[in-house]
Amino acid sequence: MATSKAKRAEAAKKAARTRKRNAALKAAEAARVAARRKRSRAAKKAAATRKRATPKRRAAPKRKAAKRRR
């Protein structure tokens, strides 16, 4: 055998570690992206509701409202 069993086992362990780490990093990245997307969506929604809630310029009345008679 060219490589000893111990060396092979060590390499396998290292590979497993690397794979695990890569998976974890990928998951973290995905979570970050999801959070950002969620945040931006929430922010957009909030902005929309804010715009709706506080109209700065009310539309001018189309015709003069008649005085209310009691």
Coordinates of N, CA and C in Angstrom, one line a residue, residues 13-49:
K13 N -10.8 12.3 7.8 CA -11.3 13.1 8.9 C -11.2 14.6 8.5
K14 N -10.1 14.9 7.9 CA -9.9 16.3 7.5 C -10.9 16.7 6.4
A15 N -11.1 15.8 5.5 CA -12.1 16.0 4.4 C -13.5 16.2 5.0
A16 N -13.8 15.4 6.0 CA -15.1 15.4 6.6 C -15.3 16.8 7.3
R17 N -14.2 17.2 8.0 CA -14.3 18.5 8.7 C -14.5 19.6 7.7
T18 N -13.7 19.6 6.6 CA -13.9 20.6 5.6 C -15.3 20.7 5.0
R19 N -15.8 19.4 4.7 CA -17.2 19.4 4.2 C -18.2 20.0 5.2
K20 N -18.0 19.6 6.4 CA -18.9 20.1 7.5 C -18.8 21.6 7.5
R21 N -17.6 22.1 7.5 CA -17.4 23.6 7.6 C -18.0 24.3 6.4
N22 N -17.8 23.7 5.2 CA -18.3 24.4 4.0 C -19.8 24.4 4.1
A23 N -20.4 23.3 4.6 CA -21.9 23.2 4.7 C -22.4 24.3 5.6
A24 N -21.7 24.4 6.8 CA -22.1 25.4 7.8 C -22.0 26.8 7.2
L25 N -20.9 27.1 6.5 CA -20.7 28.4 5.9 C -21.8 28.7 4.9
K26 N -22.1 27.7 4.1 CA -23.1 27.9 3.1 C -24.5 28.2 3.8
A27 N -24.8 27.5 4.9 CA -26.0 27.7 5.6 C -26.1 29.1 6.2
A28 N -24.9 29.5 6.8 CA -24.9 30.8 7.4 C -25.1 31.9 6.3
E29 N -24.5 31.7 5.2 CA -24.6 32.7 4.1 C -26.1 32.8 3.6
A30 N -26.7 31.6 3.5 CA -28.1 31.5 3.1 C -29.0 32.2 4.1
A31 N -28.7 32.0 5.3 CA -29.5 32.6 6.4 C -29.4 34.2 6.3
R32 N -28.1 34.6 6.1 CA -27.9 36.1 6.0 C -28.7 36.6 4.8
V33 N -28.6 36.0 3.7 CA -29.3 36.4 2.5 C -30.8 36.5 2.7
A34 N -31.3 35.4 3.3 CA -32.7 35.4 3.6 C -33.1 36.5 4.5
A35 N -32.3 36.7 5.6 CA -32.6 37.8 6.5 C -32.6 39.1 5.8
R36 N -31.6 39.4 4.9 CA -31.6 40.6 4.2 C -32.8 40.8 3.3
R37 N -33.2 39.7 2.6 CA -34.4 39.8 1.8 C -35.6 40.1 2.6
K38 N -35.7 39.4 3.7 CA -36.9 39.6 4.6 C -36.9 41.0 5.1
R39 N -35.8 41.5 5.5 CA -35.7 42.8 6.1 C -36.1 43.9 5.0
S40 N -35.6 43.7 3.8 CA -35.9 44.7 2.8 C -37.3 44.6 2.4
R41 N -37.9 43.4 2.4 CA -39.3 43.3 2.1 C -40.1 44.0 3.2
A42 N -39.7 43.7 4.4 CA -40.5 44.3 5.6 C -40.3 45.9 5.5
A43 N -39.1 46.3 5.2 CA -38.9 47.8 5.1 C -39.8 48.4 4.0
K44 N -39.8 47.7 2.9 CA -40.7 48.2 1.8 C -42.1 48.3 2.2
K45 N -42.6 47.3 2.9 CA -44.0 47.2 3.4 C -44.2 48.4 4.3
A46 N -43.2 48.6 5.3 CA -43.4 49.6 6.3 C -43.4 51.0 5.6
A47 N -42.5 51.2 4.6 CA -42.5 52.4 3.9 C -43.8 52.7 3.2
A48 N -44.4 51.7 2.6 CA -45.6 51.8 1.9 C -46.7 52.2 2.9
T49 N -46.8 51.6 4.0 CA -47.8 51.9 5.0 C -47.6 53.3 5.6

